[in-house]
């Protein structure tokens, strides 16, 4: 080791009087030894673009980051938004008078939003500084060395032997050591990004950090970035050299507990020989020296170890600042401070001033927000404080359950959200949310206790980089404030009027069973209803599938509506309610042509009844049509065991009677039950001697008319029946017609105003579309060439037409039923069999009028391909070849029909 002498003067740090000038615009300027510092208040630059220029008598130059490092300028900002610009007194554009008096001028140009108008602030500062033989400045973005340029009269000599100034020598070449020697001229170095300045008294060399020609050298376990150069001066007869080297630490900081330790080698070998004397040591912050009292008050310390000078700084000291960061969606913080170490040493007769500004940032530390719950049960308000966050964290949104609201939207909705600042430079956010807000979930732990739950996700960004992170909070509060739901109802002429009051249970948590169906939005749309957050009123027609029929009488039906209310979250049944009502409707009709129709619903009291097993007195007289929940009979007064009798004391009046009974075709396989009976009496009263006029025309057999296929003025129409018995139809003013899930559609195509029994209506094709245009797509085929669509034949069912008081000639009509399953998209394979997409459909048919007796015309009558029934048996359908011209077809359409 070489010999070090640490002079006693280092403990006697001189108290320097600091003078910081402030311009009229509020810009501060301060001389700091061999540099000057300008501070532009954040209030001047907030919200606008800022450009910084260096100014001297001859030019104004925009300082880009590259040019600033080359010319000796440093720009940074602090957490308060202030812009700080430091400049070397020997920077490119500083005005130098004898290397003792310096004038540095800066220009700040602001572009104010939104007008982008310019506002220029120009400020300058005079500084006096007596330079030592060598001055080395280690800034955050450049290294600078300034040496006295006193040249010897001999060819080579060291700087400390220079006795006189010989101004005739000119800078010729510069040697850089990388550490290999390379030769450059001044212009080449300038173009490479270095700066070379020479005057009769001094030589200044400056290098931005991390240049190719710099190199790293480890000195006593501290890495130093070294910029080593030798300048060659010459004239016609002689040559001299001046050595200029800068070495700046790039490591040496460590964190132990809550203390930062920064060590700098005492013996910086690239800069000093073995025997030097340390004269002074100063510590500072942000380029400004601190007095001993200031250091003591802030718990700073400078100590000497065997080979290092060590600066000690407590984390959180007021001269530094904390910064927020995001790592894996979690908030972290770091602490940053920029200490300065200034050494003055003596080597022979020469003195060196060595000043290092060294920003230190601690490793990231998790900083999870704290949650304080001040919920007020009595006021039924969630009250939460989320903190404590740094000033650079901004709250941008909060997610309430599944709904994200920005801060402005939260304020507009009237939710109380406040930001609080604290003296320790942190802040917190206070949020108050009433239990009544829809974002609050309600859980019932037991019937008399309710738990309110609020899921919150706070969304933050960190300024100015606007990186995002979030923090989740779940708040819970329990209250014994249950008001149980209620249900009731009344009977109308043809419907049930049911009401449900939710009480204190949220409507979203209450589920309702109507009969055997769980009520959902799709089913609810089938009925007239009114609902809000407190109650539901629904009108259910007595023929709705959810109604149970208790008994059937000649005067009408006794129907019952069962309602069950339960808590879906806890699976608690709150209420069961039943309402029975009589509905006076005609279930049987007697027609003047001697036919009788009967529609009978399935009774709840006979659960095993299959409507298709009902029969009249004649057991062979089964329903003309039946489904799971009703049967339809059509018979004559002289058939199916119908009896007649004269009414006593009423002349010429007869009563025809029959009855519908049930006898199971197969024995019960379930547990033996008492015998159940189903019996319904049918009566029709006729006046025996009533006279009616009939008009008919006799036509000669020799001139029997013949109906040409597709010719004539006969017209057809397509109608939608309200039920399966084709008694009531929708009229033009009824459209659009609303139909619901699993509800079949009953269509009838009929010939208008024709009495010709030899003409017959034949369906060629029928299909459905989503628009009125019959050529539009998508298209669902219902009937193809007179038969059910081969793609889904079970979805279209043909019904026979029989004569009655409305239908004189059955051949003039065609009836078919369409299962609404058929009207789904081809690509909806993901839907369950029972799902039907809500749509608006139009139905179209191509119709042909044929001659009944013209069976030879294969275009009208041809056997369909054999089709397989669901039970496995086969059936024949009539199928015709598609051989009709467009002129022979009549097109009929109907709609729109709304399917929900």
Coordinates of C-alpha atoms in Angstrom, one line a residue, residues 17-259:
X17 CA -23.0 30.9 2.7
X18 CA -25.3 29.7 0.0
X19 CA -26.9 32.3 -2.2
X20 CA -29.7 31.1 -4.5
X21 CA -31.1 33.7 -6.9
X22 CA -34.7 33.5 -7.9
X23 CA -35.9 35.1 -11.1
X24 CA -39.2 36.9 -11.5
X25 CA -40.7 33.7 -13.0
X26 CA -39.8 31.8 -9.9
X27 CA -36.8 29.9 -11.4
X28 CA -34.0 29.4 -8.9
X29 CA -30.3 29.5 -9.8
X30 CA -27.5 28.5 -7.5
X31 CA -23.7 28.2 -7.8
X32 CA -22.4 24.9 -6.4
X33 CA -18.6 24.9 -6.7
X34 CA -17.6 24.0 -10.2
X35 CA -21.3 23.7 -11.4
X36 CA -24.4 25.8 -11.4
X37 CA -28.0 24.5 -10.8
X38 CA -31.3 25.8 -12.1
X39 CA -34.7 24.7 -10.7
X40 CA -37.8 25.3 -12.7
X41 CA -40.9 25.0 -10.5
X42 CA -43.4 22.3 -11.4
X43 CA -46.2 24.9 -11.4
X44 CA -44.7 26.5 -14.5
X45 CA -44.3 23.3 -16.5
X46 CA -47.3 21.2 -15.4
X47 CA -49.5 19.9 -18.2
X48 CA -47.3 21.1 -21.0
X49 CA -44.3 20.1 -23.1
X50 CA -41.0 21.5 -22.0
X51 CA -37.9 22.2 -24.1
X52 CA -34.5 23.3 -22.5
X53 CA -32.0 25.4 -24.4
X54 CA -28.4 26.4 -23.7
X55 CA -27.8 30.1 -24.4
X56 CA -24.7 32.2 -24.9
X57 CA -24.0 35.5 -26.8
X58 CA -23.9 33.8 -30.2
X59 CA -26.4 31.0 -30.2
X60 CA -29.4 29.2 -28.5
X61 CA -29.1 25.4 -28.7
X62 CA -31.7 22.7 -27.9
X63 CA -30.3 20.3 -25.4
X64 CA -31.0 16.8 -26.4
X65 CA -30.0 14.0 -24.0
X66 CA -26.9 13.2 -26.1
X67 CA -25.8 16.8 -26.5
X68 CA -26.4 17.5 -22.8
X69 CA -24.0 14.6 -21.8
X70 CA -21.4 15.7 -24.4
X71 CA -21.5 19.4 -23.3
X72 CA -21.8 19.1 -19.5
X73 CA -25.5 19.5 -18.7
X74 CA -27.7 17.2 -16.6
X75 CA -31.5 17.2 -16.5
X76 CA -33.7 15.5 -13.9
X77 CA -36.9 16.0 -12.0
X78 CA -38.0 15.5 -8.4
X79 CA -41.3 14.0 -7.0
X80 CA -42.8 17.5 -6.8
X81 CA -42.6 17.9 -10.5
X82 CA -39.7 20.5 -10.4
X83 CA -37.3 20.3 -13.3
X84 CA -33.6 20.5 -12.2
X85 CA -30.8 21.4 -14.7
X86 CA -27.2 21.3 -13.6
X87 CA -24.4 22.7 -15.8
X88 CA -20.6 22.5 -15.4
X89 CA -19.0 25.9 -15.2
X90 CA -16.9 24.7 -18.2
X91 CA -19.9 23.5 -20.2
X92 CA -19.9 24.1 -23.9
X93 CA -22.0 27.2 -23.9
X94 CA -20.8 28.8 -20.6
X95 CA -19.0 32.2 -20.9
X96 CA -15.6 32.0 -19.3
X97 CA -13.5 34.9 -18.2
X98 CA -10.0 33.8 -17.2
X99 CA -11.2 30.5 -15.8
X100 CA -12.4 32.4 -12.7
X101 CA -15.6 34.1 -13.7
X102 CA -18.4 32.2 -15.4
X103 CA -21.8 33.1 -16.8
X104 CA -24.2 30.3 -17.6
X105 CA -27.6 31.1 -19.2
X106 CA -30.6 28.7 -19.8
X107 CA -33.8 29.1 -21.7
X108 CA -37.0 27.1 -20.8
X109 CA -39.6 27.0 -23.5
X110 CA -43.1 25.8 -22.5
X111 CA -45.9 24.7 -24.8
X112 CA -49.2 25.1 -23.0
X113 CA -52.1 22.8 -23.7
X114 CA -54.4 22.8 -25.4
X115 CA -53.4 25.9 -27.5
X116 CA -49.7 24.9 -27.7
X117 CA -48.8 28.5 -27.2
X118 CA -45.2 29.2 -26.4
X119 CA -44.0 30.7 -23.2
X120 CA -40.3 31.3 -22.8
X121 CA -38.4 31.8 -19.5
X122 CA -34.7 32.8 -19.8
X123 CA -32.4 32.9 -16.8
X124 CA -28.6 33.2 -16.2
X125 CA -26.3 33.0 -13.3
X126 CA -22.8 34.5 -12.6
X127 CA -20.5 32.2 -10.6
X128 CA -17.0 32.8 -9.3
X129 CA -14.8 29.7 -8.8
X130 CA -11.0 29.3 -8.2
X131 CA -9.9 26.1 -9.8
X132 CA -7.3 23.7 -8.5
X133 CA -4.6 22.2 -10.8
X134 CA -7.0 19.4 -11.7
X135 CA -10.8 19.2 -11.2
X136 CA -12.7 16.0 -11.8
X137 CA -16.5 16.0 -12.0
X138 CA -18.5 12.8 -12.0
X139 CA -22.1 13.6 -12.9
X140 CA -24.9 11.2 -13.5
X141 CA -24.6 11.3 -17.3
X142 CA -21.0 12.4 -18.0
X143 CA -17.4 12.5 -16.7
X144 CA -15.3 15.7 -16.9
X145 CA -11.7 16.4 -16.2
X146 CA -10.2 19.9 -16.3
X147 CA -6.4 20.4 -16.0
X148 CA -4.2 23.4 -15.9
X149 CA -2.6 23.8 -19.4
X150 CA 0.9 25.1 -18.4
X151 CA 3.2 23.7 -21.0
X152 CA 7.0 23.1 -20.4
X153 CA 9.9 24.3 -22.6
X154 CA 11.0 20.7 -23.0
X155 CA 9.4 18.0 -25.0
X156 CA 7.9 16.0 -22.2
X157 CA 7.2 16.8 -18.6
X158 CA 4.6 16.2 -15.9
X159 CA 1.9 18.8 -15.2
X160 CA 3.4 19.7 -11.8
X161 CA 6.7 20.8 -13.5
X162 CA 5.0 23.5 -15.8
X163 CA 6.7 26.8 -15.1
X164 CA 5.3 29.0 -17.8
X165 CA 2.7 29.4 -20.5
X166 CA 3.7 29.0 -24.1
X167 CA 0.6 30.0 -26.2
X168 CA 2.2 29.2 -29.5
X169 CA 1.6 25.4 -29.0
X170 CA -1.5 24.1 -30.7
X171 CA -3.5 21.0 -29.9
X172 CA -2.4 18.4 -32.3
X173 CA -3.7 14.9 -31.4
X174 CA -5.4 13.2 -28.4
X175 CA -4.5 9.7 -27.3
X176 CA -7.2 7.6 -25.7
X177 CA -6.4 4.5 -23.7
X178 CA -9.1 1.9 -23.8
X179 CA -6.8 0.6 -22.2
X180 CA -5.0 0.2 -25.5
X181 CA -3.7 3.4 -27.0
X182 CA -5.7 5.1 -29.9
X183 CA -5.0 8.4 -31.6
X184 CA -7.7 10.9 -32.7
X185 CA -7.8 14.5 -33.7
X186 CA -10.1 16.9 -31.9
X187 CA -12.7 17.0 -34.7
X188 CA -13.0 13.2 -34.8
X189 CA -13.5 13.0 -31.0
X190 CA -16.2 15.8 -31.2
X191 CA -18.0 13.8 -33.9
X192 CA -17.8 10.7 -31.7
X193 CA -19.7 12.4 -28.9
X194 CA -16.8 13.6 -26.7
X195 CA -16.0 17.2 -25.9
X196 CA -12.6 18.8 -26.0
X197 CA -12.0 22.4 -24.9
X198 CA -8.7 24.1 -24.6
X199 CA -7.7 27.6 -23.6
X200 CA -4.3 29.2 -22.9
X201 CA -4.7 28.1 -19.3
X202 CA -6.8 24.9 -19.2
X203 CA -7.7 21.7 -21.0
X204 CA -11.2 20.2 -20.5
X205 CA -12.0 16.7 -21.6
X206 CA -15.6 15.4 -21.2
X207 CA -17.0 11.9 -22.0
X208 CA -20.6 10.7 -21.7
X209 CA -21.1 7.5 -19.7
X210 CA -20.7 4.2 -21.4
X211 CA -18.7 5.4 -24.4
X212 CA -16.8 2.7 -26.3
X213 CA -13.4 4.2 -25.4
X214 CA -14.1 4.1 -21.6
X215 CA -13.3 1.0 -19.6
X216 CA -14.0 -0.4 -16.1
X217 CA -11.3 -0.9 -13.5
X218 CA -11.9 -2.4 -10.1
X219 CA -10.3 -0.4 -7.3
X220 CA -10.5 -1.9 -3.8
X221 CA -13.7 -3.8 -4.6
X222 CA -15.4 -0.7 -6.3
X223 CA -15.9 -0.6 -10.0
X224 CA -14.7 2.6 -11.6
X225 CA -15.5 3.9 -15.1
X226 CA -12.2 5.3 -16.5
X227 CA -11.7 7.8 -19.2
X228 CA -8.0 8.2 -19.8
X229 CA -6.5 10.6 -22.4
X230 CA -3.3 12.4 -23.2
X231 CA -3.4 15.6 -25.3
X232 CA -0.4 16.3 -27.6
X233 CA 0.5 20.0 -28.3
X234 CA 3.1 21.1 -30.8
X235 CA 4.4 23.9 -32.9
X236 CA 7.0 23.9 -35.7
X237 CA 9.9 23.1 -33.4
X238 CA 8.6 21.4 -30.2
X239 CA 5.9 19.1 -28.7
X240 CA 4.4 18.8 -25.3
X241 CA 1.8 16.5 -23.7
X242 CA -0.9 17.0 -21.0
X243 CA -2.4 14.0 -19.2
X244 CA -6.1 14.1 -18.4
X245 CA -7.9 11.2 -16.7
X246 CA -11.3 10.9 -15.1
X247 CA -12.4 7.9 -13.0
X248 CA -15.9 7.7 -11.6
X249 CA -17.4 5.0 -9.3
X250 CA -20.3 2.9 -10.7
X251 CA -20.7 0.6 -7.7
X252 CA -20.1 0.7 -4.0
X253 CA -23.6 1.3 -2.5
X254 CA -25.2 -1.3 -0.3
X255 CA -28.3 -1.5 2.0
X256 CA -28.1 -3.0 5.5
X257 CA -31.4 -2.9 7.4
X258 CA -32.6 0.7 7.2
X259 CA -29.2 2.2 6.3

